[in-house]
Amino acid sequence: STHCISSAASDVYKRQFQLVVVCLLGLKTITGISQNDNSNRSFKDYYPISERPYLTGGFGNNDYEKILLEAKPVVYYSIYNNIREALNRDTIVRGDAIYLSIQPQFRIYDENSKPVKTPSYKAFLGFQSIIQTSNNNFLTAALESGHFSNGQSGSAFSEELDDNTPESTALYEDITDDTDLAAILNRSSGNFSTNLTRLSLNYRINKFNEDNLPETIHSLTLTYQLYHRRFLGAFQFGGYNPEDIDIYGRHQIEAGYEFTSHLKGFRYTLGQEIFLHPDVHPSADVFRSETTAIVYPWDKDLGFFAKFAFGYDDYNYRFVDSFPRFSIGLTWDWFTPFVVKPSNETKL
């Protein structure tokens, strides 16, 4: 019986590993497409506020696990998108996008029996609206709402118990402000689940060249994120447990700045992001910082990046961990600079 259970668990992790491989192959296919010339960009949908996909390896780990590889094969499925068209009109008109975004995140750990554990899954229904200002800068607002979980059914703080059982719920009674949650976290099958909504604002200051292509860009983004019980604010599905939300906290604030420019035929981006979730459990850090440098050697969508992050971890329930990490890898840009007509007059 024990052998059967072990074999079944092994099959689950093998399937998870195969899923990671498929996602990585998908990212490879995307990067191959990115080598096409600029004329093909007319068929691409643009999302000014977006999450970049990546494949990365690096150095820096928590006290309990060693990360070998990490992948985030983010995809956007367009329902409606006229952003590029709107930015190329003779007058200033608003551009809008309605979309579905799937944002899985996988880690391969240096472990023989369970190399892939508690992967993250985010799915959003989103809306973005962009307007070109009279001085040819871009102002964008985005509203996204959806679900965030890791697909597990175990108790967050016991490998022997299922989530939502009386025995699992009783474990929370022993948790105090002084409890080290990282030390007792169920890292193999602990459940993390919540619905969430994100409201973001982005302002891009553009300097155009003689071909009306943005040559340098200063991009500033501010985001407020809220965890809530009802899916899309209306449906009783996928919400958090009452015991868990006191640990997660409900609120997160994000601020980011990116500088993009060109040098000798390639494009580069330097970025800084700050994340704050002020109402988490006292044993978890409230702060996370990410400093990123990206080089796009063909001035297309595919980029090579290096990132240094410190503060709380961004991998579902592992936000109770805190450690510095340096990583390098591949990424993809969802808002590659393209030719924009100078503005003349406003029409909303």
mmCIF file of C-alpha atoms in Angstrom:
data_model
loop_
_atom_site.group_PDB
_atom_site.id
_atom_site.type_symbol
_atom_site.label_atom_id
_atom_site.label_comp_id
_atom_site.label_asym_id
_atom_site.label_seq_id
_atom_site.Cartn_x
_atom_site.Cartn_y
_atom_site.Cartn_z
ATOM 1 C CA SER A 1 0.000 0.000 0.000
ATOM 2 C CA THR A 2 2.818 2.377 0.874
ATOM 3 C CA HIS A 3 4.521 1.492 -2.398
ATOM 4 C CA CYS A 4 1.349 2.297 -4.374
ATOM 5 C CA ILE A 5 0.983 5.671 -2.679
ATOM 6 C CA SER A 6 4.634 6.461 -3.350
ATOM 7 C CA SER A 7 4.264 5.401 -6.986
ATOM 8 C CA ALA A 8 1.164 7.576 -7.430
ATOM 9 C CA ALA A 9 2.929 10.590 -5.924
ATOM 10 C CA SER A 10 5.886 9.972 -8.217
ATOM 11 C CA ASP A 11 3.568 9.931 -11.247
ATOM 12 C CA VAL A 12 2.083 13.271 -10.175
ATOM 13 C CA TYR A 13 5.506 14.918 -9.983
ATOM 14 C CA LYS A 14 6.550 13.359 -13.282
ATOM 15 C CA ARG A 15 3.505 14.933 -14.918
ATOM 16 C CA GLN A 16 4.337 18.277 -13.322
ATOM 17 C CA PHE A 17 7.890 18.019 -14.613
ATOM 18 C CA GLN A 18 6.616 17.202 -18.110
ATOM 19 C CA LEU A 19 4.358 20.252 -17.908
ATOM 20 C CA VAL A 20 7.355 22.434 -17.106
ATOM 21 C CA VAL A 21 9.220 20.989 -20.106
ATOM 22 C CA VAL A 22 6.251 21.728 -22.371
ATOM 23 C CA CYS A 23 6.108 25.315 -21.081
ATOM 24 C CA LEU A 24 9.819 25.777 -21.659
ATOM 25 C CA LEU A 25 9.489 24.438 -25.188
ATOM 26 C CA GLY A 26 6.645 26.899 -25.686
ATOM 27 C CA LEU A 27 8.877 29.738 -24.555
ATOM 28 C CA LYS A 28 11.541 28.503 -26.989
ATOM 29 C CA THR A 29 8.989 28.559 -29.808
ATOM 30 C CA ILE A 30 7.979 32.108 -28.887
ATOM 31 C CA THR A 31 11.577 33.276 -28.886
ATOM 32 C CA GLY A 32 11.998 31.745 -32.316
ATOM 33 C CA ILE A 33 9.033 33.732 -33.587
ATOM 34 C CA SER A 34 10.607 36.885 -32.152
ATOM 35 C CA GLN A 35 13.420 36.649 -34.677
ATOM 36 C CA ASN A 36 11.059 37.663 -37.500
ATOM 37 C CA ASP A 37 11.550 41.162 -38.913
ATOM 38 C CA ASN A 38 9.643 44.229 -37.784
ATOM 39 C CA SER A 39 6.995 43.916 -40.517
ATOM 40 C CA ASN A 40 5.392 41.022 -38.645
ATOM 41 C CA ARG A 41 4.780 43.204 -35.591
ATOM 42 C CA SER A 42 1.621 44.527 -37.231
ATOM 43 C CA PHE A 43 -0.016 41.192 -36.351
ATOM 44 C CA LYS A 44 0.884 41.413 -32.665
ATOM 45 C CA ASP A 45 -1.369 42.567 -29.838
ATOM 46 C CA TYR A 46 0.203 44.994 -27.375
ATOM 47 C CA TYR A 47 -0.276 45.198 -23.608
ATOM 48 C CA PRO A 48 1.361 48.279 -22.007
ATOM 49 C CA ILE A 49 0.806 46.854 -18.497
ATOM 50 C CA SER A 50 1.908 43.239 -18.569
ATOM 51 C CA GLU A 51 3.883 40.479 -16.906
ATOM 52 C CA ARG A 52 6.947 39.320 -18.802
ATOM 53 C CA PRO A 53 7.454 35.558 -19.218
ATOM 54 C CA TYR A 54 10.873 34.181 -18.333
ATOM 55 C CA LEU A 55 13.122 31.139 -18.041
ATOM 56 C CA THR A 56 15.876 31.535 -15.488
ATOM 57 C CA GLY A 57 18.494 29.973 -13.277
ATOM 58 C CA GLY A 58 20.516 31.563 -10.517
ATOM 59 C CA PHE A 59 22.006 31.678 -7.041
ATOM 60 C CA GLY A 60 20.392 32.276 -3.653
ATOM 61 C CA ASN A 61 17.936 30.052 -1.805
ATOM 62 C CA ASN A 62 15.883 29.741 1.347
ATOM 63 C CA ASP A 63 17.087 27.598 4.257
ATOM 64 C CA TYR A 64 15.090 24.542 3.173
ATOM 65 C CA GLU A 65 15.339 24.165 -0.631
ATOM 66 C CA LYS A 66 17.678 24.767 -3.579
ATOM 67 C CA ILE A 67 16.186 26.166 -6.804
ATOM 68 C CA LEU A 68 17.678 24.833 -10.058
ATOM 69 C CA LEU A 69 15.431 26.442 -12.685
ATOM 70 C CA GLU A 70 12.402 28.698 -12.698
ATOM 71 C CA ALA A 71 9.942 29.389 -15.514
ATOM 72 C CA LYS A 72 6.982 31.720 -15.922
ATOM 73 C CA PRO A 73 5.444 31.081 -19.379
ATOM 74 C CA VAL A 74 2.926 33.958 -19.311
ATOM 75 C CA VAL A 75 0.455 34.177 -22.194
ATOM 76 C CA TYR A 76 -2.194 36.747 -23.166
ATOM 77 C CA TYR A 77 -5.281 35.715 -25.164
ATOM 78 C CA SER A 78 -6.825 38.715 -26.870
ATOM 79 C CA ILE A 79 -10.599 39.178 -26.881
ATOM 80 C CA TYR A 80 -10.332 42.709 -28.269
ATOM 81 C CA ASN A 81 -7.271 44.915 -28.782
ATOM 82 C CA ASN A 82 -6.994 48.130 -30.817
ATOM 83 C CA ILE A 83 -4.068 49.694 -28.932
ATOM 84 C CA ARG A 84 -1.642 49.733 -31.840
ATOM 85 C CA GLU A 85 -4.329 51.089 -34.173
ATOM 86 C CA ALA A 86 -5.293 53.835 -31.712
ATOM 87 C CA LEU A 87 -1.689 55.009 -31.325
ATOM 88 C CA ASN A 88 -1.366 55.376 -35.094
ATOM 89 C CA ARG A 89 -4.419 57.555 -35.710
ATOM 90 C CA ASP A 90 -4.081 61.153 -36.874
ATOM 91 C CA THR A 91 -5.965 62.336 -33.788
ATOM 92 C CA ILE A 92 -5.702 61.247 -30.159
ATOM 93 C CA VAL A 93 -8.141 58.398 -29.527
ATOM 94 C CA ARG A 94 -8.325 55.900 -26.711
ATOM 95 C CA GLY A 95 -7.034 52.380 -27.279
ATOM 96 C CA ASP A 96 -8.537 49.454 -25.380
ATOM 97 C CA ALA A 97 -7.749 45.800 -24.757
ATOM 98 C CA ILE A 98 -9.861 43.006 -23.268
ATOM 99 C CA TYR A 99 -8.038 39.755 -22.652
ATOM 100 C CA LEU A 100 -7.435 36.595 -20.670
ATOM 101 C CA SER A 101 -3.999 36.186 -19.112
ATOM 102 C CA ILE A 102 -2.629 32.857 -17.868
ATOM 103 C CA GLN A 103 0.438 33.243 -15.642
ATOM 104 C CA PRO A 104 1.804 29.913 -14.352
ATOM 105 C CA GLN A 105 5.078 29.815 -12.425
ATOM 106 C CA PHE A 106 7.180 26.663 -11.967
ATOM 107 C CA ARG A 107 10.304 25.852 -10.016
ATOM 108 C CA ILE A 108 12.545 22.823 -10.407
ATOM 109 C CA TYR A 109 14.277 22.067 -7.123
ATOM 110 C CA ASP A 110 17.456 20.100 -6.494
ATOM 111 C CA GLU A 111 15.575 17.080 -5.180
ATOM 112 C CA ASN A 112 15.384 13.572 -6.630
ATOM 113 C CA SER A 113 11.855 12.554 -5.644
ATOM 114 C CA LYS A 114 10.008 15.882 -5.931
ATOM 115 C CA PRO A 115 11.789 18.231 -8.334
ATOM 116 C CA VAL A 116 8.673 20.334 -8.995
ATOM 117 C CA LYS A 117 6.613 21.416 -5.972
ATOM 118 C CA THR A 118 3.521 23.568 -5.445
ATOM 119 C CA PRO A 119 3.565 25.388 -8.813
ATOM 120 C CA SER A 120 1.752 28.729 -8.977
ATOM 121 C CA TYR A 121 -1.222 29.344 -11.245
ATOM 122 C CA LYS A 122 -2.669 32.796 -11.912
ATOM 123 C CA ALA A 123 -5.503 33.485 -14.346
ATOM 124 C CA PHE A 124 -6.984 36.928 -15.024
ATOM 125 C CA LEU A 125 -9.742 38.538 -17.022
ATOM 126 C CA GLY A 126 -8.305 41.946 -17.847
ATOM 127 C CA PHE A 127 -9.098 45.327 -19.363
ATOM 128 C CA GLN A 128 -6.610 48.042 -20.343
ATOM 129 C CA SER A 129 -7.147 51.503 -21.766
ATOM 130 C CA ILE A 130 -4.388 53.737 -23.167
ATOM 131 C CA ILE A 131 -4.393 57.371 -24.243
ATOM 132 C CA GLN A 132 -1.648 59.297 -25.988
ATOM 133 C CA THR A 133 -1.146 62.718 -24.419
ATOM 134 C CA SER A 134 -0.684 65.955 -26.320
ATOM 135 C CA ASN A 135 3.079 65.707 -25.781
ATOM 136 C CA ASN A 136 3.153 62.126 -27.156
ATOM 137 C CA ASN A 137 3.456 60.273 -23.859
ATOM 138 C CA PHE A 138 1.251 57.280 -22.939
ATOM 139 C CA LEU A 139 -1.123 56.965 -19.973
ATOM 140 C CA THR A 140 -2.568 53.488 -19.339
ATOM 141 C CA ALA A 141 -4.985 52.078 -16.753
ATOM 142 C CA ALA A 142 -5.574 48.361 -16.212
ATOM 143 C CA LEU A 143 -8.104 46.378 -14.186
ATOM 144 C CA GLU A 144 -7.494 42.635 -13.801
ATOM 145 C CA SER A 145 -9.396 40.123 -11.686
ATOM 146 C CA GLY A 146 -9.009 36.376 -11.333
ATOM 147 C CA HIS A 147 -7.653 33.463 -9.342
ATOM 148 C CA PHE A 148 -4.286 32.583 -7.741
ATOM 149 C CA SER A 149 -3.482 29.143 -6.326
ATOM 150 C CA ASN A 150 -0.955 26.312 -6.324
ATOM 151 C CA GLY A 151 -3.290 23.403 -7.039
ATOM 152 C CA GLN A 152 -2.561 21.554 -3.798
ATOM 153 C CA SER A 153 -4.969 19.946 -1.321
ATOM 154 C CA GLY A 154 -2.782 19.441 1.755
ATOM 155 C CA SER A 155 -2.768 21.406 4.978
ATOM 156 C CA ALA A 156 -0.480 24.432 4.763
ATOM 157 C CA PHE A 157 1.349 23.417 7.941
ATOM 158 C CA SER A 158 1.196 19.599 7.949
ATOM 159 C CA GLU A 159 2.193 17.022 5.336
ATOM 160 C CA GLU A 160 -0.082 14.431 6.987
ATOM 161 C CA LEU A 161 -3.374 16.367 6.928
ATOM 162 C CA ASP A 162 -5.720 17.557 4.194
ATOM 163 C CA ASP A 163 -6.702 21.192 3.994
ATOM 164 C CA ASN A 164 -10.063 22.300 5.432
ATOM 165 C CA THR A 165 -10.303 19.353 7.825
ATOM 166 C CA PRO A 166 -10.965 19.989 11.528
ATOM 167 C CA GLU A 167 -7.485 18.691 12.355
ATOM 168 C CA SER A 168 -5.878 21.078 9.884
ATOM 169 C CA THR A 169 -7.937 24.033 11.110
ATOM 170 C CA ALA A 170 -6.906 23.264 14.696
ATOM 171 C CA LEU A 171 -3.240 23.797 13.771
ATOM 172 C CA TYR A 172 -3.885 27.531 13.322
ATOM 173 C CA GLU A 173 -4.869 27.841 16.979
ATOM 174 C CA ASP A 174 -1.238 27.218 17.923
ATOM 175 C CA ILE A 175 0.104 29.899 15.552
ATOM 176 C CA THR A 176 1.045 33.153 17.280
ATOM 177 C CA ASP A 177 2.831 36.312 16.137
ATOM 178 C CA ASP A 178 6.086 34.693 17.261
ATOM 179 C CA THR A 179 5.642 31.487 15.209
ATOM 180 C CA ASP A 180 8.277 30.924 12.509
ATOM 181 C CA LEU A 181 5.954 29.953 9.643
ATOM 182 C CA ALA A 182 8.820 29.170 7.249
ATOM 183 C CA ALA A 183 9.993 26.427 9.601
ATOM 184 C CA ILE A 184 6.617 24.647 9.740
ATOM 185 C CA LEU A 185 5.376 25.232 6.142
ATOM 186 C CA ASN A 186 4.253 22.153 4.208
ATOM 187 C CA ARG A 187 6.458 22.650 1.156
ATOM 188 C CA SER A 188 5.360 19.588 -0.793
ATOM 189 C CA SER A 189 1.544 19.734 -0.796
ATOM 190 C CA GLY A 190 0.365 22.733 1.271
ATOM 191 C CA ASN A 191 -2.601 24.535 -0.252
ATOM 192 C CA PHE A 192 -2.502 28.215 -1.252
ATOM 193 C CA SER A 193 -5.643 29.676 -2.806
ATOM 194 C CA THR A 194 -7.282 33.080 -3.174
ATOM 195 C CA ASN A 195 -9.081 35.271 -5.653
ATOM 196 C CA LEU A 196 -7.607 38.667 -6.398
ATOM 197 C CA THR A 197 -8.063 41.940 -8.242
ATOM 198 C CA ARG A 198 -5.343 44.308 -9.477
ATOM 199 C CA LEU A 199 -5.679 47.986 -10.404
ATOM 200 C CA SER A 200 -2.681 49.515 -12.202
ATOM 201 C CA LEU A 201 -1.657 52.871 -13.667
ATOM 202 C CA ASN A 202 1.278 53.363 -16.026
ATOM 203 C CA TYR A 203 2.776 56.536 -17.467
ATOM 204 C CA ARG A 204 5.384 56.388 -20.249
ATOM 205 C CA ILE A 205 7.501 59.395 -21.136
ATOM 206 C CA ASN A 206 8.677 58.932 -24.723
ATOM 207 C CA LYS A 207 11.442 60.514 -26.766
ATOM 208 C CA PHE A 208 10.984 59.709 -30.469
ATOM 209 C CA ASN A 209 13.570 59.522 -33.240
ATOM 210 C CA GLU A 210 13.124 60.899 -36.750
ATOM 211 C CA ASP A 211 11.144 57.779 -37.734
ATOM 212 C CA ASN A 212 8.608 58.293 -34.910
ATOM 213 C CA LEU A 213 9.932 55.243 -33.056
ATOM 214 C CA PRO A 214 10.375 55.639 -29.279
ATOM 215 C CA GLU A 215 14.138 55.974 -28.778
ATOM 216 C CA THR A 216 14.117 56.388 -24.996
ATOM 217 C CA ILE A 217 11.292 55.596 -22.570
ATOM 218 C CA HIS A 218 10.760 56.326 -18.892
ATOM 219 C CA SER A 219 7.985 54.049 -17.592
ATOM 220 C CA LEU A 220 6.386 54.413 -14.149
ATOM 221 C CA THR A 221 3.814 51.920 -12.832
ATOM 222 C CA LEU A 222 1.771 51.837 -9.632
ATOM 223 C CA THR A 223 -0.402 48.829 -8.697
ATOM 224 C CA TYR A 224 -2.806 47.996 -5.888
ATOM 225 C CA GLN A 225 -3.687 44.324 -5.368
ATOM 226 C CA LEU A 226 -6.506 42.954 -3.198
ATOM 227 C CA TYR A 227 -7.130 39.344 -2.134
ATOM 228 C CA HIS A 228 -10.873 38.551 -1.813
ATOM 229 C CA ARG A 229 -13.224 35.589 -1.374
ATOM 230 C CA ARG A 230 -15.467 35.761 -4.456
ATOM 231 C CA PHE A 231 -14.167 34.983 -7.952
ATOM 232 C CA LEU A 232 -14.452 38.125 -10.112
ATOM 233 C CA GLY A 233 -16.097 39.667 -7.058
ATOM 234 C CA ALA A 234 -19.310 37.680 -7.641
ATOM 235 C CA PHE A 235 -18.882 33.887 -7.550
ATOM 236 C CA GLN A 236 -18.209 31.577 -4.588
ATOM 237 C CA PHE A 237 -15.206 29.829 -6.086
ATOM 238 C CA GLY A 238 -11.526 29.548 -5.239
ATOM 239 C CA GLY A 239 -11.431 31.966 -2.318
ATOM 240 C CA TYR A 240 -9.094 31.878 0.651
ATOM 241 C CA ASN A 241 -9.606 30.040 3.938
ATOM 242 C CA PRO A 242 -10.516 32.329 6.862
ATOM 243 C CA GLU A 243 -7.482 31.034 8.785
ATOM 244 C CA ASP A 244 -5.095 31.641 5.893
ATOM 245 C CA ILE A 245 -6.062 35.218 5.056
ATOM 246 C CA ASP A 246 -4.805 36.421 8.439
ATOM 247 C CA ILE A 247 -1.416 35.056 7.355
ATOM 248 C CA TYR A 248 -1.499 36.120 3.678
ATOM 249 C CA GLY A 249 -2.747 39.628 4.339
ATOM 250 C CA ARG A 250 -5.225 41.105 1.864
ATOM 251 C CA HIS A 251 -3.365 44.111 0.466
ATOM 252 C CA GLN A 252 -0.300 44.593 -1.713
ATOM 253 C CA ILE A 253 1.166 47.772 -3.197
ATOM 254 C CA GLU A 254 3.657 47.714 -6.067
ATOM 255 C CA ALA A 255 5.707 50.510 -7.610
ATOM 256 C CA GLY A 256 8.013 50.171 -10.606
ATOM 257 C CA TYR A 257 10.274 52.264 -12.808
ATOM 258 C CA GLU A 258 11.898 51.245 -16.109
ATOM 259 C CA PHE A 259 14.270 53.079 -18.405
ATOM 260 C CA THR A 260 14.528 51.850 -22.003
ATOM 261 C CA SER A 261 16.987 53.095 -24.598
ATOM 262 C CA HIS A 262 19.031 52.015 -27.611
ATOM 263 C CA LEU A 263 22.752 51.565 -28.105
ATOM 264 C CA LYS A 264 24.535 50.456 -31.286
ATOM 265 C CA GLY A 265 21.603 48.554 -32.746
ATOM 266 C CA PHE A 266 20.269 46.860 -29.630
ATOM 267 C CA ARG A 267 17.708 47.862 -27.035
ATOM 268 C CA TYR A 268 18.137 47.665 -23.280
ATOM 269 C CA THR A 269 15.942 48.162 -20.209
ATOM 270 C CA LEU A 270 16.901 48.926 -16.616
ATOM 271 C CA GLY A 271 14.179 48.450 -14.021
ATOM 272 C CA GLN A 272 13.413 48.642 -10.317
ATOM 273 C CA GLU A 273 10.281 47.248 -8.628
ATOM 274 C CA ILE A 274 9.198 47.493 -5.007
ATOM 275 C CA PHE A 275 6.494 45.265 -3.454
ATOM 276 C CA LEU A 276 4.815 45.854 -0.091
ATOM 277 C CA HIS A 277 2.228 43.640 1.624
ATOM 278 C CA PRO A 278 1.831 45.396 4.972
ATOM 279 C CA ASP A 279 -0.679 43.110 6.709
ATOM 280 C CA VAL A 280 1.060 39.712 6.469
ATOM 281 C CA HIS A 281 1.966 37.545 9.452
ATOM 282 C CA PRO A 282 4.760 39.135 11.550
ATOM 283 C CA SER A 283 7.204 36.295 10.749
ATOM 284 C CA ALA A 284 7.143 37.227 7.035
ATOM 285 C CA ASP A 285 8.892 40.205 5.476
ATOM 286 C CA VAL A 286 6.602 42.973 4.232
ATOM 287 C CA PHE A 287 9.054 44.120 1.547
ATOM 288 C CA ARG A 288 10.429 42.751 -1.739
ATOM 289 C CA SER A 289 12.791 44.435 -4.205
ATOM 290 C CA GLU A 290 13.631 43.409 -7.781
ATOM 291 C CA THR A 291 16.377 45.111 -9.810
ATOM 292 C CA THR A 292 16.514 44.033 -13.461
ATOM 293 C CA ALA A 293 18.657 44.646 -16.537
ATOM 294 C CA ILE A 294 17.451 43.359 -19.928
ATOM 295 C CA VAL A 295 19.261 43.396 -23.265
ATOM 296 C CA TYR A 296 17.376 42.877 -26.542
ATOM 297 C CA PRO A 297 20.277 42.184 -28.934
ATOM 298 C CA TRP A 298 18.149 42.184 -32.110
ATOM 299 C CA ASP A 299 15.892 45.055 -30.941
ATOM 300 C CA LYS A 300 12.968 42.613 -31.072
ATOM 301 C CA ASP A 301 10.852 40.911 -28.396
ATOM 302 C CA LEU A 302 13.395 38.352 -27.147
ATOM 303 C CA GLY A 303 15.676 39.552 -24.355
ATOM 304 C CA PHE A 304 18.405 38.290 -22.039
ATOM 305 C CA PHE A 305 18.152 39.498 -18.469
ATOM 306 C CA ALA A 306 19.840 39.567 -15.095
ATOM 307 C CA LYS A 307 17.890 40.181 -11.890
ATOM 308 C CA PHE A 308 18.741 40.676 -8.242
ATOM 309 C CA ALA A 309 15.886 40.236 -5.780
ATOM 310 C CA PHE A 310 15.690 40.319 -2.009
ATOM 311 C CA GLY A 311 12.955 40.337 0.607
ATOM 312 C CA TYR A 312 9.976 38.004 0.719
ATOM 313 C CA ASP A 313 9.665 35.221 -1.870
ATOM 314 C CA ASP A 314 7.072 35.579 -4.652
ATOM 315 C CA TYR A 315 6.153 31.877 -5.014
ATOM 316 C CA ASN A 316 2.658 31.408 -3.494
ATOM 317 C CA TYR A 317 2.849 30.324 0.189
ATOM 318 C CA ARG A 318 6.624 30.728 0.199
ATOM 319 C CA PHE A 319 6.142 34.440 0.856
ATOM 320 C CA VAL A 320 6.983 33.364 4.417
ATOM 321 C CA ASP A 321 10.563 32.861 3.156
ATOM 322 C CA SER A 322 13.002 35.726 2.722
ATOM 323 C CA PHE A 323 16.349 35.558 0.917
ATOM 324 C CA PRO A 324 18.445 37.334 -1.731
ATOM 325 C CA ARG A 325 18.728 35.770 -5.199
ATOM 326 C CA PHE A 326 20.626 36.631 -8.387
ATOM 327 C CA SER A 327 19.328 35.099 -11.606
ATOM 328 C CA ILE A 328 19.928 35.248 -15.354
ATOM 329 C CA GLY A 329 17.778 34.012 -18.208
ATOM 330 C CA LEU A 330 15.500 34.700 -21.182
ATOM 331 C CA THR A 331 12.458 36.958 -21.315
ATOM 332 C CA TRP A 332 9.910 38.372 -23.765
ATOM 333 C CA ASP A 333 8.547 41.917 -24.146
ATOM 334 C CA TRP A 334 4.788 42.430 -24.580
ATOM 335 C CA PHE A 335 5.098 46.135 -25.484
ATOM 336 C CA THR A 336 7.991 46.403 -27.919
ATOM 337 C CA PRO A 337 8.487 50.011 -29.131
ATOM 338 C CA PHE A 338 6.840 50.639 -32.509
ATOM 339 C CA VAL A 339 6.250 53.596 -34.846
ATOM 340 C CA VAL A 340 3.662 56.033 -33.432
ATOM 341 C CA LYS A 341 2.091 58.980 -35.231
ATOM 342 C CA PRO A 342 2.600 62.326 -33.448
ATOM 343 C CA SER A 343 -0.587 63.607 -31.793
ATOM 344 C CA ASN A 344 -2.612 66.498 -33.153
ATOM 345 C CA GLU A 345 -5.912 66.815 -31.275
ATOM 346 C CA THR A 346 -7.845 64.875 -28.675
ATOM 347 C CA LYS A 347 -10.917 62.745 -29.308
ATOM 348 C CA LEU A 348 -11.981 60.344 -26.535
#
